[in-house]
Short mmCIF file of N, CA and C and ligand atoms in Angstrom, two decimals:
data_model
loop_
_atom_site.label_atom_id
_atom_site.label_comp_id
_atom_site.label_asym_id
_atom_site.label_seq_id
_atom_site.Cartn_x
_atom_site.Cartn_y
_atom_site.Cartn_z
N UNK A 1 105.79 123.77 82.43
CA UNK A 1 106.44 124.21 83.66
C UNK A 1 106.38 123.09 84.72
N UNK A 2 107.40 123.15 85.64
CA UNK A 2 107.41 122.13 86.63
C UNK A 2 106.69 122.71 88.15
N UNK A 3 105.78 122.22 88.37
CA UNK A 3 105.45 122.67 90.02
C UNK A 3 105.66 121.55 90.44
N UNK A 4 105.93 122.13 92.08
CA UNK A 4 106.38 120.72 93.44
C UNK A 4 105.19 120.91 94.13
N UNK A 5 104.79 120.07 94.57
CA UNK A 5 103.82 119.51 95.66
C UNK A 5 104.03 118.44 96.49
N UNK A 6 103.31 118.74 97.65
CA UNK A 6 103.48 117.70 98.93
C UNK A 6 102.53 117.54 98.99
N UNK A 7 101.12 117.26 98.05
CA UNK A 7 99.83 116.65 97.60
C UNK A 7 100.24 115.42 97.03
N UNK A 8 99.70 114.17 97.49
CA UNK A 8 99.77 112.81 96.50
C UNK A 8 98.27 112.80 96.39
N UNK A 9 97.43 113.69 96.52
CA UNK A 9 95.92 112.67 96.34
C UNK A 9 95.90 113.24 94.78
N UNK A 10 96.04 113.95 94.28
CA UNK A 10 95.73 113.97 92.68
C UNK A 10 96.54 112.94 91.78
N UNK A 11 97.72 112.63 91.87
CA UNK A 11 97.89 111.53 90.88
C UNK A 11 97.56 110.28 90.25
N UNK A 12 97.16 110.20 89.37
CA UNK A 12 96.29 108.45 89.05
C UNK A 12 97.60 107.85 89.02
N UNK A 13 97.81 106.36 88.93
CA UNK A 13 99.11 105.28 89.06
C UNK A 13 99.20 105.76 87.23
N UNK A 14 98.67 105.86 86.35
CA UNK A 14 98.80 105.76 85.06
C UNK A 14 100.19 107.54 85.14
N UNK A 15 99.81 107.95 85.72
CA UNK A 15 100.63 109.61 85.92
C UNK A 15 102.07 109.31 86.77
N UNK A 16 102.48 108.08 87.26
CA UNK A 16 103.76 108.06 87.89
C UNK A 16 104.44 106.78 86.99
N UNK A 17 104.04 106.70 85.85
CA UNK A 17 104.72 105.59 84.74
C UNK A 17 106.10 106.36 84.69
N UNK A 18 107.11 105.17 84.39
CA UNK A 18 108.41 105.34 83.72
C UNK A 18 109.40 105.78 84.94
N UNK A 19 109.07 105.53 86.28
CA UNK A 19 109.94 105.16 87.71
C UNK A 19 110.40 103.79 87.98
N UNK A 20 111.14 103.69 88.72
CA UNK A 20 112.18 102.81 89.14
C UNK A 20 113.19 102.40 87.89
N UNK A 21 113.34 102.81 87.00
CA UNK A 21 114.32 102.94 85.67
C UNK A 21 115.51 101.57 85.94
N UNK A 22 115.94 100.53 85.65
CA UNK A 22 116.70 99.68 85.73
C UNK A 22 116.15 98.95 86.73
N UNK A 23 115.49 98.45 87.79
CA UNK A 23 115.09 98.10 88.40
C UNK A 23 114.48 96.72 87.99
N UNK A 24 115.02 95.21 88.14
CA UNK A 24 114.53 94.53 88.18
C UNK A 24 113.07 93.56 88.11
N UNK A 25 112.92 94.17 89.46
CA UNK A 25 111.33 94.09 89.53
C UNK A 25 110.40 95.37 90.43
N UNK A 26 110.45 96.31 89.55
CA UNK A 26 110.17 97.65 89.99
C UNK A 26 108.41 97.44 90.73
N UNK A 27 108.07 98.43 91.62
CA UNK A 27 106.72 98.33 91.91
C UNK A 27 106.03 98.75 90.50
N UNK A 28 104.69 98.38 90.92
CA UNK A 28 104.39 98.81 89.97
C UNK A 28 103.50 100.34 89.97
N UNK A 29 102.69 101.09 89.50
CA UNK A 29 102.66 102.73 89.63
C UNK A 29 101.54 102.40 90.44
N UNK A 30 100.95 101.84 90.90
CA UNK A 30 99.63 101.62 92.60
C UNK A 30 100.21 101.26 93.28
N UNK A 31 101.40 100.22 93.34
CA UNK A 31 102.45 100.33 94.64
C UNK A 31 103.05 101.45 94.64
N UNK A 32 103.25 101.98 93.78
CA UNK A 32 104.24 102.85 94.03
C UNK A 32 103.52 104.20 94.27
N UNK A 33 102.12 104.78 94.03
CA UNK A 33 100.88 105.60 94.63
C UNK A 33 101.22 105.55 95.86
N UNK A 34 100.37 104.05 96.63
CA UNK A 34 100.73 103.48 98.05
C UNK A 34 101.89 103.83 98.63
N UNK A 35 102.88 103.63 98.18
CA UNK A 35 104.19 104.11 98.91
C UNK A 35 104.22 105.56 99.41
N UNK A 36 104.34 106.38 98.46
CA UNK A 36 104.06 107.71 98.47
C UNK A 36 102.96 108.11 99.78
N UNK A 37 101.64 107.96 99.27
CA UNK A 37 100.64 107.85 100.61
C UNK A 37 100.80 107.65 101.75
N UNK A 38 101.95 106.31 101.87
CA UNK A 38 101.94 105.70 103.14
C UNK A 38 103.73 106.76 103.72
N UNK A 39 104.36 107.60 102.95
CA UNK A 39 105.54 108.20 103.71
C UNK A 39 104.84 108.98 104.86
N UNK A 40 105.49 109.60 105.61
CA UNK A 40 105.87 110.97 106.47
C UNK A 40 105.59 111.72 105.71
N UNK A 41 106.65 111.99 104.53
CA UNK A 41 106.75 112.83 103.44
C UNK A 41 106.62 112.52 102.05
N UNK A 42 106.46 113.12 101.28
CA UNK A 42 106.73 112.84 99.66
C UNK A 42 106.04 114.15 99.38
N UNK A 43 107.30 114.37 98.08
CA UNK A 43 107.07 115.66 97.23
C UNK A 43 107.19 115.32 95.84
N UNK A 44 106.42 115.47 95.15
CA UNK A 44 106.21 115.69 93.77
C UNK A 44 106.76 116.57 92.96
N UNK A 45 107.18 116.66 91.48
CA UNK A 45 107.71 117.20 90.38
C UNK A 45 106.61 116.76 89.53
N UNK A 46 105.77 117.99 89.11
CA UNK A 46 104.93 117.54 88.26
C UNK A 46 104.59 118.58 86.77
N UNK A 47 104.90 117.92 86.20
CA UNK A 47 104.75 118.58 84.37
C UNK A 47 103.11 119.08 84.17
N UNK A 48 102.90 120.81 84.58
CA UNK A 48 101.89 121.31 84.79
C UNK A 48 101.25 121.11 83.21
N UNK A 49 101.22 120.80 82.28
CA UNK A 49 100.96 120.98 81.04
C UNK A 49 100.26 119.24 80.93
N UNK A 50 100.96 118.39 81.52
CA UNK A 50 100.51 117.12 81.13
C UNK A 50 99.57 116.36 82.83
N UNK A 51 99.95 116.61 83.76
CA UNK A 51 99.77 116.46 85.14
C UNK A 51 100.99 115.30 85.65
N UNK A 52 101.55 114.81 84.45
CA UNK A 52 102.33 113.69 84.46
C UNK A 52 103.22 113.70 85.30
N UNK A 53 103.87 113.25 86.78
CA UNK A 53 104.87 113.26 87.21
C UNK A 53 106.45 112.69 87.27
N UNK A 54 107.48 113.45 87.52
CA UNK A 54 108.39 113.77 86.59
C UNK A 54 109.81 113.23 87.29
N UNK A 55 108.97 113.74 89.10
CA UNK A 55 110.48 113.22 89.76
C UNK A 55 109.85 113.04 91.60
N UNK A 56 110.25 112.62 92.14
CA UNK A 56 109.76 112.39 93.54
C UNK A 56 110.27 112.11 94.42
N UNK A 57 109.80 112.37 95.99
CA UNK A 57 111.06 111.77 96.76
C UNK A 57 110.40 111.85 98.35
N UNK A 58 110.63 110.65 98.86
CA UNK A 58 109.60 109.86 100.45
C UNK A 58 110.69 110.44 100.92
N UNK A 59 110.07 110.98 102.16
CA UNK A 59 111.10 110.32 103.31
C UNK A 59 109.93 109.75 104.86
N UNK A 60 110.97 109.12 105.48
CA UNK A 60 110.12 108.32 106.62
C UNK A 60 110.83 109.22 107.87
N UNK A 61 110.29 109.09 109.34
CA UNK A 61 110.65 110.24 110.12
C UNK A 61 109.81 109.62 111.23
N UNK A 62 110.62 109.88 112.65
CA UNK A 62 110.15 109.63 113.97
C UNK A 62 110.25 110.50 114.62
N UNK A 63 110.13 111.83 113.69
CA UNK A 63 109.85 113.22 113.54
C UNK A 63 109.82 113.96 115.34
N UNK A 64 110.79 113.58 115.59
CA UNK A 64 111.77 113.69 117.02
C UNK A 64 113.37 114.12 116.95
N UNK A 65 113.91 112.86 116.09
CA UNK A 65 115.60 112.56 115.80
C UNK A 65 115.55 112.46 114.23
N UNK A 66 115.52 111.89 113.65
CA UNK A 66 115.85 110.69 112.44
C UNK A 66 114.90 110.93 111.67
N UNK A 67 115.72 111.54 110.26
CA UNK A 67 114.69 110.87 109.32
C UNK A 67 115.66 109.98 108.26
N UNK A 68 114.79 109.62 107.40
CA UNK A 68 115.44 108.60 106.77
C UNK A 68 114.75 108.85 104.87
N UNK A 69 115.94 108.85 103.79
CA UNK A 69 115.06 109.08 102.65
C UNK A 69 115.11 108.20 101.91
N UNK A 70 114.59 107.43 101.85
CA UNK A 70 114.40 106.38 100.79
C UNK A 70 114.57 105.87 99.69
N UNK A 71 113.92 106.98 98.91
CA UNK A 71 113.78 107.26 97.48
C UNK A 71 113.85 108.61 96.75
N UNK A 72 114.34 108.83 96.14
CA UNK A 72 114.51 109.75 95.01
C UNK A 72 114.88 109.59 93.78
N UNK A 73 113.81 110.42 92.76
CA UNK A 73 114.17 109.73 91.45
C UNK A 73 113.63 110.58 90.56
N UNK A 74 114.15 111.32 89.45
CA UNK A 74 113.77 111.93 88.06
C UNK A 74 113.84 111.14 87.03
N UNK A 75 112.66 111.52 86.12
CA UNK A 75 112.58 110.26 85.22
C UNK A 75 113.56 110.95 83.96
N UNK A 76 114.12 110.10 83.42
CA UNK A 76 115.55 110.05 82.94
C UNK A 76 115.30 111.26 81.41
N UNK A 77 114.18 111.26 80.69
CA UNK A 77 114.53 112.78 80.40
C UNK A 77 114.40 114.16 80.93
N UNK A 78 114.30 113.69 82.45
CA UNK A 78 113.95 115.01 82.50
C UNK A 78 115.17 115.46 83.48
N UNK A 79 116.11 114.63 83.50
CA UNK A 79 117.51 114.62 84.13
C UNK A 79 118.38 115.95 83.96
N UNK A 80 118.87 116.94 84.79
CA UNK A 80 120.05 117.62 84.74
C UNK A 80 119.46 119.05 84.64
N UNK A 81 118.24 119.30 84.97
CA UNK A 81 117.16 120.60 84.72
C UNK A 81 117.12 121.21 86.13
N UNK A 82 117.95 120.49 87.46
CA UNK A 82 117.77 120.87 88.66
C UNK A 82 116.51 120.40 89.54
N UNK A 83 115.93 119.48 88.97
CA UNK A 83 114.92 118.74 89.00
C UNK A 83 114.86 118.19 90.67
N UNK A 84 116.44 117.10 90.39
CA UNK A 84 116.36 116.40 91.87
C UNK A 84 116.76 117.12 92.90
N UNK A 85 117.73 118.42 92.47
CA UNK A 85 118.32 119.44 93.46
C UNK A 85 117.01 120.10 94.25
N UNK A 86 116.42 119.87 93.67
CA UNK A 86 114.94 121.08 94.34
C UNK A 86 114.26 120.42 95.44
N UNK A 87 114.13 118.72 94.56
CA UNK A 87 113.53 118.02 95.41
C UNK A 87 113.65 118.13 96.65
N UNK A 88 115.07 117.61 96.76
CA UNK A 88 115.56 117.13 97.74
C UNK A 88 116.30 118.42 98.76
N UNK A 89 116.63 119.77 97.95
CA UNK A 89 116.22 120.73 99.33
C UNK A 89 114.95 120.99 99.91
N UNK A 90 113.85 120.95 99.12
CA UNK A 90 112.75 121.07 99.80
C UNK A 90 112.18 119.93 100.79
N UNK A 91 112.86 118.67 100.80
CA UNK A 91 112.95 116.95 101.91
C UNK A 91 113.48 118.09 102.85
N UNK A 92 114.72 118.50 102.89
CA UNK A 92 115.36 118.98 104.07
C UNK A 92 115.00 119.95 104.60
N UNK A 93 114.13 120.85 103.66
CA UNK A 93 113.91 122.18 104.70
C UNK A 93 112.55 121.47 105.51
N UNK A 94 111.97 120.57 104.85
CA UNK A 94 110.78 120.25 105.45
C UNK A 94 111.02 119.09 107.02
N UNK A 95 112.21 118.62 106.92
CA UNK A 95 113.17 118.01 107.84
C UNK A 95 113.50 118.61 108.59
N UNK A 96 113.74 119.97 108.10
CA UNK A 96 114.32 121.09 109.46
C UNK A 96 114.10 120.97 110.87
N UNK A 97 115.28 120.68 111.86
CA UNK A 97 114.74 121.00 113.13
C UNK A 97 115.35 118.99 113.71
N UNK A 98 115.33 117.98 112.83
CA UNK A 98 115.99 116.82 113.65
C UNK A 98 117.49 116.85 113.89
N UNK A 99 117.44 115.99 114.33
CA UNK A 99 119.02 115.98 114.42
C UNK A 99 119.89 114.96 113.37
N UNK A 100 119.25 114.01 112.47
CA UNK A 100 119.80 113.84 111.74
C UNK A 100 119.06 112.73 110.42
N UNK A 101 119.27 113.51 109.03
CA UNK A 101 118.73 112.87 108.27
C UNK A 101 119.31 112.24 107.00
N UNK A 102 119.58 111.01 107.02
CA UNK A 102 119.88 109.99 106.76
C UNK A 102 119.26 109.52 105.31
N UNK A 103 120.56 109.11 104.26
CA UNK A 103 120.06 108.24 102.81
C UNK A 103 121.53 107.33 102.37
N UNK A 104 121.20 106.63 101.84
CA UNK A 104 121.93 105.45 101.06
C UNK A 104 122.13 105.94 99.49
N UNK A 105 123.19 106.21 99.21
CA UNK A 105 123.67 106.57 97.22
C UNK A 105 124.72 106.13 97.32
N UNK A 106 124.49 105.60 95.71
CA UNK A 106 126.48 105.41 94.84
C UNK A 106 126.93 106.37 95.08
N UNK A 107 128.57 105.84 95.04
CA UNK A 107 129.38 106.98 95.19
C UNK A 107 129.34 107.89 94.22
N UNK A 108 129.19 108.22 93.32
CA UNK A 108 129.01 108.71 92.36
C UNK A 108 127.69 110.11 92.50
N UNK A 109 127.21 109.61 93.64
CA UNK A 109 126.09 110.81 93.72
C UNK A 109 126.35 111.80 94.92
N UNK A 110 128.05 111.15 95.53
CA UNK A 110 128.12 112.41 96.51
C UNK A 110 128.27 113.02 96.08
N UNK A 111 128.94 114.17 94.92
CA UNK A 111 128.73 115.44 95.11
C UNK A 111 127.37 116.01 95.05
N UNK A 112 126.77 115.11 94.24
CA UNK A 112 125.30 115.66 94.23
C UNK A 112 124.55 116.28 95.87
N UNK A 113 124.86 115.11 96.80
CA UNK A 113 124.32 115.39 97.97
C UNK A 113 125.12 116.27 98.95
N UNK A 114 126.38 116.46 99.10
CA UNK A 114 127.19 117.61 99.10
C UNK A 114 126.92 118.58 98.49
N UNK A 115 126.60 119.13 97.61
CA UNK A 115 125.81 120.83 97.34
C UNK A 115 124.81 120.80 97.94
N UNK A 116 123.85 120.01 98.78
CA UNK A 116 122.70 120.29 99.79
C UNK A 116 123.51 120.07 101.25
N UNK A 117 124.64 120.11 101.71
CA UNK A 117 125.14 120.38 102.69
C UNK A 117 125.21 118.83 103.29
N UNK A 118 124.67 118.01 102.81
CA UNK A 118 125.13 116.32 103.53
C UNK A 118 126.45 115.82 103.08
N UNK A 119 127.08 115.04 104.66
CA UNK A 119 128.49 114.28 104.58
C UNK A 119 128.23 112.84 103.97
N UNK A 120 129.70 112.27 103.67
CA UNK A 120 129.31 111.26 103.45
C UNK A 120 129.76 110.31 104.80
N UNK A 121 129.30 108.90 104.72
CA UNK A 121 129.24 108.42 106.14
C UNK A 121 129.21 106.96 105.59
N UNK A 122 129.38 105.69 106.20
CA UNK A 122 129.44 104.16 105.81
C UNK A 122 127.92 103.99 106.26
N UNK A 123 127.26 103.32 105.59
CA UNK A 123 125.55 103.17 105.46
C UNK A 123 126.12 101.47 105.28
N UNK A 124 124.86 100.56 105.98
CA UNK A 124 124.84 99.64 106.24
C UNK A 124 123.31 98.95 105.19
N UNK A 125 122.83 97.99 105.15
CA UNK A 125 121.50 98.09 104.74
C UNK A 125 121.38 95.60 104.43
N UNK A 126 120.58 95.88 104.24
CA UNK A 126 119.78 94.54 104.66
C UNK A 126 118.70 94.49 103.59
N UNK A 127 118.87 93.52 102.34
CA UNK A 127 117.58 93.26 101.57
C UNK A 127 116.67 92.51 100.92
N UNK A 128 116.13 92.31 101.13
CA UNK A 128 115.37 91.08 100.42
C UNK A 128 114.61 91.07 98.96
N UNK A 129 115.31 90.79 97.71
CA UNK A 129 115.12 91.15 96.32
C UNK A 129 113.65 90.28 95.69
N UNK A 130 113.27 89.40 96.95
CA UNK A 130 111.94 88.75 96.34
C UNK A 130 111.25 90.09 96.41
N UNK A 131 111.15 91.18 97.78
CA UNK A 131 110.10 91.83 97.83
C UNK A 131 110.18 92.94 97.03
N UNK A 132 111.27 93.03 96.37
CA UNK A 132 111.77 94.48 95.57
C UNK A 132 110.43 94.96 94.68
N UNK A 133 109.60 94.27 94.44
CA UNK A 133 107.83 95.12 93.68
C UNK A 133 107.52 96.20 94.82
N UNK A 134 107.21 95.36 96.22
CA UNK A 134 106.74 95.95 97.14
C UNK A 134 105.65 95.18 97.29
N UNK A 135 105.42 93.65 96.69
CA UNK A 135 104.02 92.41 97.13
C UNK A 135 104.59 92.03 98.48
N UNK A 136 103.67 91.45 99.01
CA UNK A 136 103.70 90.96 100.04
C UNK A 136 104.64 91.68 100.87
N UNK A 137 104.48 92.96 100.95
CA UNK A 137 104.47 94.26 102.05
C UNK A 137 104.38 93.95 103.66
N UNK A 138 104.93 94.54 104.54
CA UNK A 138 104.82 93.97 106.32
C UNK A 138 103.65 94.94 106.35
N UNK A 139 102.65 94.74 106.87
CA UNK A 139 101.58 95.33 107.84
C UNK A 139 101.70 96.38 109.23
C1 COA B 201 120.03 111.46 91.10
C2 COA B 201 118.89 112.16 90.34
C3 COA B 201 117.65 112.21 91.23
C4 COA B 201 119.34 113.59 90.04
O1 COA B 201 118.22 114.26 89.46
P1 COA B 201 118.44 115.48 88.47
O2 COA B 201 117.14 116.20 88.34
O3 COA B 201 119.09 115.03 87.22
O4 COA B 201 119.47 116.33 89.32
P2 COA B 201 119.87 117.85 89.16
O5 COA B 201 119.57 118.30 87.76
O6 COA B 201 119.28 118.63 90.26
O7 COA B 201 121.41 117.78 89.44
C5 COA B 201 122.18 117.16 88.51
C6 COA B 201 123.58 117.05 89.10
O8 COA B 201 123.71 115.76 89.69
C7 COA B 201 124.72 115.05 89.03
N1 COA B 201 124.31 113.65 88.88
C8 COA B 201 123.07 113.18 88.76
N2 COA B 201 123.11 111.84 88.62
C9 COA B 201 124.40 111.50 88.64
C10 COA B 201 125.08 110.27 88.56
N3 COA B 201 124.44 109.11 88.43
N4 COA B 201 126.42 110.29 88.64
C11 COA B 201 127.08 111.44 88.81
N5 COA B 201 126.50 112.64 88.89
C12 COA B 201 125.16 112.65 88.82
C13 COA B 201 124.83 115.69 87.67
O9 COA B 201 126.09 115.49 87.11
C14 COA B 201 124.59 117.16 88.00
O10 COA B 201 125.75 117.76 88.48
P3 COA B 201 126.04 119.34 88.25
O11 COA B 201 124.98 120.06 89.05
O12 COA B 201 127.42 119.52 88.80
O13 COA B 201 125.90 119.58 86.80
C15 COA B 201 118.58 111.46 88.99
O14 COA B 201 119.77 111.36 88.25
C16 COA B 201 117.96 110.09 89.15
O15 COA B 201 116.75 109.96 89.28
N6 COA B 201 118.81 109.03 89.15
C17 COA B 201 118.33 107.65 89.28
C18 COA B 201 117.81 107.35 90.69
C19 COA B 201 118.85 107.68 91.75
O16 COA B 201 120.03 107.42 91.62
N7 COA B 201 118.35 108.30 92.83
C20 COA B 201 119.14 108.66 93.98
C21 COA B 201 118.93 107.65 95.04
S1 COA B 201 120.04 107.92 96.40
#
């Protein structure tokens, strides 16, 4: 069975293997712990049978106006189970109350984000592919 949580202290880095899927130079699963730790938010998809987690998703927030989601991601068998749909209404109900919350996807994933009630809009963005692990991180 799948339970969600907005707990990151139980996962070991060995329990968030097989994320960032195509990704170049993906963090690795203690950066990617750290990340989690260090959001506003993050919610978990976790395979109650193994503790193994399955799908996840940050968001950052000046929890006034703006939030902003970062990341979201199901690991690729466990794709099309309603997995990321859950996620990511439970980002927004937990968002409830700003005035506007904000993500970057291929086109290809608006309808996805359209059945949770988001428009689409021109997103801008700025990146630097040395830091794409997440080494040498800003302080
Ligand atoms: C996007 C993602 C999180 C969806 O997770 P999921 O658990 O498979 O999603 P759900 O099962 O809740 O919903 C699946 C729906 O999304 C659609 N969808 C998912 N990925 C898609 C893609 N790349 N292109 C088109 N449609 C896609 C499916 O066709 C399906 O549509 P349906 O409900 O009409 O059948 C997952 O595919 C993923 O991790 N992708 C790689 C990372 C990524 O793109 N993250 C989004 C960053 S903005």
């Amino acid at each position: 069975m799948i339970v969600y949580t907005d707990s990151t202290d139980k996962p070991r880095p060995d329990q968030l293997r097989g994320f960032f899927a195509g990704w170049p130079d993906p963090p690795s699963p203690q950066t990617h712990l750290d990340l989690l730790r260090a959001s506003d938010h993050a919610i978990l998809a976790i395979d109650d049978t193994t503790g193994h987690v399955v799908g996840f998703i940050t968001a950052i927030t000046d929890r006034l106006m703006f939030a902003y989601i970062p990341l979201l991601e199901v690991l690729p068998g466990h794709r099309g189970q309603g997995i990321g749909h859950e996620l990511t209404r439970r980002m927004i109900e937990k968002l409830k109350g700003l005035y506007s919350i904000d993500l970057i996807c291929d086109p290809e994933l608006k309808p996805f984000y359209e059945k949770l009630g988001m428009k689409a809009c021109v997103g801008m963005t700025l990146k630097d592919y040395r830091r794409q692990s997440g080494i040498g991180r800003h302080k």
